[in-house]
Amino acid sequence: MGKVVFSLLLALPLVTLGASADKKCVLSGSWRNELGSNMTISAVNAEGGFTGSYFTAVTATNKRILVSPLKGSQNSKSQRKQPTFGFTVSWTFSNSVTVFVGQCFMDDNGEESLKTMWLLRQEVGSPFADWKATRVGTNVFSRIKGQNVDESLRGDGAR
Ligand code: BTN
């Protein structure tokens, strides 16, 4: 009996490892980045399309931050374990737009993360100001667990 239990205990990490090796990174759900911004992504449709909401923790403006809609697409070969994607956030409280591109990664512990790069385009008054209109950066998002969509969009002020 002792031997059986011992063998089972030895086999357990292998089974767990095997299970996370099969798991796919899924975009749908609630995510938070290192700035404290929160977003939720809907189910990804058959063509790879998705929608969602973004609550940024920071702004380049002096406006009050509001939840903004996002729209994007995942590479349509949805069988991929670590799919690439892109989405656009059209900010409701400013005249700017941000486009994100990235990849959904699954680590050995079954934890997902979204590694992204973004361009934030601000509206400027004339082509002479074009040189200063675009910011660039990176964000890494981690999945928010055990929360519903509304809670994840409340932002830091409500926590
Ligand atoms: C604006 O300031 O006009 C709109 C908000 C921009 C927020 C940017 S988008 C890239 C970066 N990642 C975030 O989560 N927030 C900032």
JSON list of C-alpha atoms in Angstrom, two decimals, residues 26-148:
[
{"chain": "A", "resi": 26, "resn": "VAL", "atom": "CA", "xyz": [-7.26, 32.13, -23.97]},
{"chain": "A", "resi": 27, "resn": "LEU", "atom": "CA", "xyz": [-7.84, 35.87, -24.49]},
{"chain": "A", "resi": 28, "resn": "SER", "atom": "CA", "xyz": [-11.37, 35.99, -23.07]},
{"chain": "A", "resi": 29, "resn": "GLY", "atom": "CA", "xyz": [-11.70, 37.19, -19.49]},
{"chain": "A", "resi": 30, "resn": "SER", "atom": "CA", "xyz": [-10.39, 39.94, -17.21]},
{"chain": "A", "resi": 31, "resn": "TRP", "atom": "CA", "xyz": [-6.80, 41.18, -17.25]},
{"chain": "A", "resi": 32, "resn": "ARG", "atom": "CA", "xyz": [-4.65, 43.72, -15.37]},
{"chain": "A", "resi": 33, "resn": "ASN", "atom": "CA", "xyz": [-1.34, 45.25, -16.47]},
{"chain": "A", "resi": 34, "resn": "GLU", "atom": "CA", "xyz": [1.64, 46.58, -14.50]},
{"chain": "A", "resi": 35, "resn": "LEU", "atom": "CA", "xyz": [0.19, 50.12, -14.52]},
{"chain": "A", "resi": 36, "resn": "GLY", "atom": "CA", "xyz": [-2.97, 48.85, -12.81]},
{"chain": "A", "resi": 37, "resn": "SER", "atom": "CA", "xyz": [-5.14, 49.19, -15.94]},
{"chain": "A", "resi": 38, "resn": "ASN", "atom": "CA", "xyz": [-7.97, 46.65, -16.22]},
{"chain": "A", "resi": 39, "resn": "MET", "atom": "CA", "xyz": [-9.62, 45.20, -19.30]},
{"chain": "A", "resi": 40, "resn": "THR", "atom": "CA", "xyz": [-12.15, 42.55, -20.11]},
{"chain": "A", "resi": 41, "resn": "ILE", "atom": "CA", "xyz": [-12.30, 40.63, -23.37]},
{"chain": "A", "resi": 42, "resn": "SER", "atom": "CA", "xyz": [-15.42, 38.90, -24.67]},
{"chain": "A", "resi": 43, "resn": "ALA", "atom": "CA", "xyz": [-15.54, 35.43, -26.17]},
{"chain": "A", "resi": 44, "resn": "VAL", "atom": "CA", "xyz": [-13.46, 35.22, -29.35]},
{"chain": "A", "resi": 45, "resn": "ASN", "atom": "CA", "xyz": [-15.74, 34.46, -32.32]},
{"chain": "A", "resi": 46, "resn": "ALA", "atom": "CA", "xyz": [-15.18, 31.93, -35.14]},
{"chain": "A", "resi": 47, "resn": "GLU", "atom": "CA", "xyz": [-13.34, 34.54, -37.26]},
{"chain": "A", "resi": 48, "resn": "GLY", "atom": "CA", "xyz": [-11.06, 35.49, -34.35]},
{"chain": "A", "resi": 49, "resn": "GLY", "atom": "CA", "xyz": [-12.91, 38.75, -33.60]},
{"chain": "A", "resi": 50, "resn": "PHE", "atom": "CA", "xyz": [-13.55, 40.06, -30.09]},
{"chain": "A", "resi": 51, "resn": "THR", "atom": "CA", "xyz": [-14.76, 43.16, -28.25]},
{"chain": "A", "resi": 52, "resn": "GLY", "atom": "CA", "xyz": [-14.25, 44.36, -24.70]},
{"chain": "A", "resi": 53, "resn": "SER", "atom": "CA", "xyz": [-13.76, 47.24, -22.27]},
{"chain": "A", "resi": 54, "resn": "TYR", "atom": "CA", "xyz": [-10.65, 49.00, -21.03]},
{"chain": "A", "resi": 55, "resn": "PHE", "atom": "CA", "xyz": [-10.26, 50.98, -17.80]},
{"chain": "A", "resi": 56, "resn": "THR", "atom": "CA", "xyz": [-6.87, 52.69, -17.91]},
{"chain": "A", "resi": 57, "resn": "ALA", "atom": "CA", "xyz": [-5.13, 53.57, -14.64]},
{"chain": "A", "resi": 58, "resn": "VAL", "atom": "CA", "xyz": [-3.24, 56.45, -16.27]},
{"chain": "A", "resi": 59, "resn": "THR", "atom": "CA", "xyz": [-3.84, 59.14, -18.87]},
{"chain": "A", "resi": 60, "resn": "ALA", "atom": "CA", "xyz": [-1.77, 61.59, -20.90]},
{"chain": "A", "resi": 61, "resn": "THR", "atom": "CA", "xyz": [-4.62, 64.11, -20.49]},
{"chain": "A", "resi": 62, "resn": "ASN", "atom": "CA", "xyz": [-6.06, 65.99, -17.53]},
{"chain": "A", "resi": 63, "resn": "LYS", "atom": "CA", "xyz": [-9.50, 64.45, -18.18]},
{"chain": "A", "resi": 64, "resn": "ARG", "atom": "CA", "xyz": [-11.42, 62.17, -15.81]},
{"chain": "A", "resi": 65, "resn": "ILE", "atom": "CA", "xyz": [-10.78, 58.56, -16.81]},
{"chain": "A", "resi": 66, "resn": "LEU", "atom": "CA", "xyz": [-13.77, 56.59, -18.12]},
{"chain": "A", "resi": 67, "resn": "VAL", "atom": "CA", "xyz": [-14.19, 53.00, -19.30]},
{"chain": "A", "resi": 68, "resn": "SER", "atom": "CA", "xyz": [-13.56, 52.77, -23.06]},
{"chain": "A", "resi": 69, "resn": "PRO", "atom": "CA", "xyz": [-14.48, 50.15, -25.65]},
{"chain": "A", "resi": 70, "resn": "LEU", "atom": "CA", "xyz": [-11.95, 47.91, -27.38]},
{"chain": "A", "resi": 71, "resn": "LYS", "atom": "CA", "xyz": [-12.21, 45.89, -30.57]},
{"chain": "A", "resi": 72, "resn": "GLY", "atom": "CA", "xyz": [-9.71, 43.38, -31.86]},
{"chain": "A", "resi": 73, "resn": "SER", "atom": "CA", "xyz": [-8.85, 40.15, -33.53]},
{"chain": "A", "resi": 74, "resn": "GLN", "atom": "CA", "xyz": [-6.85, 37.09, -32.74]},
{"chain": "A", "resi": 75, "resn": "ASN", "atom": "CA", "xyz": [-4.99, 35.23, -35.45]},
{"chain": "A", "resi": 76, "resn": "SER", "atom": "CA", "xyz": [-7.78, 33.06, -36.82]},
{"chain": "A", "resi": 77, "resn": "LYS", "atom": "CA", "xyz": [-5.85, 29.79, -36.46]},
{"chain": "A", "resi": 78, "resn": "SER", "atom": "CA", "xyz": [-7.40, 29.51, -33.00]},
{"chain": "A", "resi": 79, "resn": "GLN", "atom": "CA", "xyz": [-5.91, 26.05, -32.43]},
{"chain": "A", "resi": 80, "resn": "ARG", "atom": "CA", "xyz": [-2.61, 27.75, -31.59]},
{"chain": "A", "resi": 81, "resn": "LYS", "atom": "CA", "xyz": [-1.53, 27.34, -27.99]},
{"chain": "A", "resi": 82, "resn": "GLN", "atom": "CA", "xyz": [-0.08, 30.88, -27.76]},
{"chain": "A", "resi": 83, "resn": "PRO", "atom": "CA", "xyz": [-2.01, 33.03, -30.27]},
{"chain": "A", "resi": 84, "resn": "THR", "atom": "CA", "xyz": [-1.07, 36.48, -31.54]},
{"chain": "A", "resi": 85, "resn": "PHE", "atom": "CA", "xyz": [-3.65, 39.28, -31.48]},
{"chain": "A", "resi": 86, "resn": "GLY", "atom": "CA", "xyz": [-4.23, 42.99, -31.89]},
{"chain": "A", "resi": 87, "resn": "PHE", "atom": "CA", "xyz": [-6.86, 45.41, -30.57]},
{"chain": "A", "resi": 88, "resn": "THR", "atom": "CA", "xyz": [-7.75, 49.08, -30.67]},
{"chain": "A", "resi": 89, "resn": "VAL", "atom": "CA", "xyz": [-9.02, 51.18, -27.77]},
{"chain": "A", "resi": 90, "resn": "SER", "atom": "CA", "xyz": [-10.99, 54.26, -28.83]},
{"chain": "A", "resi": 91, "resn": "TRP", "atom": "CA", "xyz": [-10.82, 56.43, -25.70]},
{"chain": "A", "resi": 92, "resn": "THR", "atom": "CA", "xyz": [-14.18, 57.86, -24.70]},
{"chain": "A", "resi": 93, "resn": "PHE", "atom": "CA", "xyz": [-12.70, 60.66, -22.56]},
{"chain": "A", "resi": 94, "resn": "SER", "atom": "CA", "xyz": [-10.00, 61.90, -24.98]},
{"chain": "A", "resi": 95, "resn": "ASN", "atom": "CA", "xyz": [-9.51, 62.26, -28.73]},
{"chain": "A", "resi": 96, "resn": "SER", "atom": "CA", "xyz": [-6.82, 59.57, -28.78]},
{"chain": "A", "resi": 97, "resn": "VAL", "atom": "CA", "xyz": [-6.64, 55.99, -29.96]},
{"chain": "A", "resi": 98, "resn": "THR", "atom": "CA", "xyz": [-4.31, 53.22, -28.77]},
{"chain": "A", "resi": 99, "resn": "VAL", "atom": "CA", "xyz": [-3.49, 50.11, -30.78]},
{"chain": "A", "resi": 100, "resn": "PHE", "atom": "CA", "xyz": [-2.04, 47.09, -29.01]},
{"chain": "A", "resi": 101, "resn": "VAL", "atom": "CA", "xyz": [-0.40, 44.05, -30.60]},
{"chain": "A", "resi": 102, "resn": "GLY", "atom": "CA", "xyz": [0.73, 41.05, -28.64]},
{"chain": "A", "resi": 103, "resn": "GLN", "atom": "CA", "xyz": [0.84, 37.38, -27.88]},
{"chain": "A", "resi": 104, "resn": "CYS", "atom": "CA", "xyz": [-0.98, 35.28, -25.30]},
{"chain": "A", "resi": 105, "resn": "PHE", "atom": "CA", "xyz": [1.57, 33.12, -23.42]},
{"chain": "A", "resi": 106, "resn": "MET", "atom": "CA", "xyz": [1.04, 30.07, -21.22]},
{"chain": "A", "resi": 107, "resn": "ASP", "atom": "CA", "xyz": [3.82, 29.24, -18.74]},
{"chain": "A", "resi": 108, "resn": "ASP", "atom": "CA", "xyz": [4.75, 25.84, -17.27]},
{"chain": "A", "resi": 109, "resn": "ASN", "atom": "CA", "xyz": [2.50, 26.46, -14.24]},
{"chain": "A", "resi": 110, "resn": "GLY", "atom": "CA", "xyz": [-0.54, 27.06, -16.45]},
{"chain": "A", "resi": 111, "resn": "GLU", "atom": "CA", "xyz": [-0.41, 30.84, -15.83]},
{"chain": "A", "resi": 112, "resn": "GLU", "atom": "CA", "xyz": [-1.34, 33.07, -18.76]},
{"chain": "A", "resi": 113, "resn": "SER", "atom": "CA", "xyz": [0.06, 36.48, -19.65]},
{"chain": "A", "resi": 114, "resn": "LEU", "atom": "CA", "xyz": [-0.39, 38.91, -22.53]},
{"chain": "A", "resi": 115, "resn": "LYS", "atom": "CA", "xyz": [2.83, 40.53, -23.73]},
{"chain": "A", "resi": 116, "resn": "THR", "atom": "CA", "xyz": [1.91, 43.62, -25.71]},
{"chain": "A", "resi": 117, "resn": "MET", "atom": "CA", "xyz": [3.35, 46.63, -27.43]},
{"chain": "A", "resi": 118, "resn": "TRP", "atom": "CA", "xyz": [1.24, 49.73, -28.04]},
{"chain": "A", "resi": 119, "resn": "LEU", "atom": "CA", "xyz": [1.07, 52.99, -29.98]},
{"chain": "A", "resi": 120, "resn": "LEU", "atom": "CA", "xyz": [-0.97, 55.85, -28.51]},
{"chain": "A", "resi": 121, "resn": "ARG", "atom": "CA", "xyz": [-1.97, 58.46, -31.08]},
{"chain": "A", "resi": 122, "resn": "GLN", "atom": "CA", "xyz": [-2.99, 61.84, -29.73]},
{"chain": "A", "resi": 123, "resn": "GLU", "atom": "CA", "xyz": [-4.86, 64.45, -31.79]},
{"chain": "A", "resi": 124, "resn": "VAL", "atom": "CA", "xyz": [-2.73, 67.46, -32.64]},
{"chain": "A", "resi": 125, "resn": "GLY", "atom": "CA", "xyz": [-3.67, 70.76, -34.24]},
{"chain": "A", "resi": 126, "resn": "SER", "atom": "CA", "xyz": [-1.53, 70.63, -37.39]},
{"chain": "A", "resi": 127, "resn": "PRO", "atom": "CA", "xyz": [0.89, 68.41, -39.36]},
{"chain": "A", "resi": 128, "resn": "PHE", "atom": "CA", "xyz": [3.74, 70.44, -37.85]},
{"chain": "A", "resi": 129, "resn": "ALA", "atom": "CA", "xyz": [2.89, 68.86, -34.49]},
{"chain": "A", "resi": 130, "resn": "ASP", "atom": "CA", "xyz": [2.79, 65.34, -35.94]},
{"chain": "A", "resi": 131, "resn": "TRP", "atom": "CA", "xyz": [6.29, 64.58, -34.62]},
{"chain": "A", "resi": 132, "resn": "LYS", "atom": "CA", "xyz": [5.05, 64.64, -31.02]},
{"chain": "A", "resi": 133, "resn": "ALA", "atom": "CA", "xyz": [1.68, 62.95, -31.51]},
{"chain": "A", "resi": 134, "resn": "THR", "atom": "CA", "xyz": [2.58, 59.28, -31.00]},
{"chain": "A", "resi": 135, "resn": "ARG", "atom": "CA", "xyz": [3.77, 57.51, -27.87]},
{"chain": "A", "resi": 136, "resn": "VAL", "atom": "CA", "xyz": [5.04, 53.93, -27.81]},
{"chain": "A", "resi": 137, "resn": "GLY", "atom": "CA", "xyz": [5.36, 51.42, -25.00]},
{"chain": "A", "resi": 138, "resn": "THR", "atom": "CA", "xyz": [4.87, 47.90, -23.73]},
{"chain": "A", "resi": 139, "resn": "ASN", "atom": "CA", "xyz": [2.42, 46.36, -21.27]},
{"chain": "A", "resi": 140, "resn": "VAL", "atom": "CA", "xyz": [2.23, 42.89, -19.72]},
{"chain": "A", "resi": 141, "resn": "PHE", "atom": "CA", "xyz": [-1.22, 41.73, -18.61]},
{"chain": "A", "resi": 142, "resn": "SER", "atom": "CA", "xyz": [-1.99, 38.98, -16.07]},
{"chain": "A", "resi": 143, "resn": "ARG", "atom": "CA", "xyz": [-5.34, 37.30, -15.72]},
{"chain": "A", "resi": 144, "resn": "ILE", "atom": "CA", "xyz": [-7.54, 38.57, -12.87]},
{"chain": "A", "resi": 145, "resn": "LYS", "atom": "CA", "xyz": [-8.87, 35.46, -11.17]},
{"chain": "A", "resi": 146, "resn": "GLY", "atom": "CA", "xyz": [-12.08, 34.98, -9.23]},
{"chain": "A", "resi": 147, "resn": "GLN", "atom": "CA", "xyz": [-13.67, 38.25, -10.28]},
{"chain": "A", "resi": 148, "resn": "ASN", "atom": "CA", "xyz": [-16.58, 39.03, -12.50]}
]
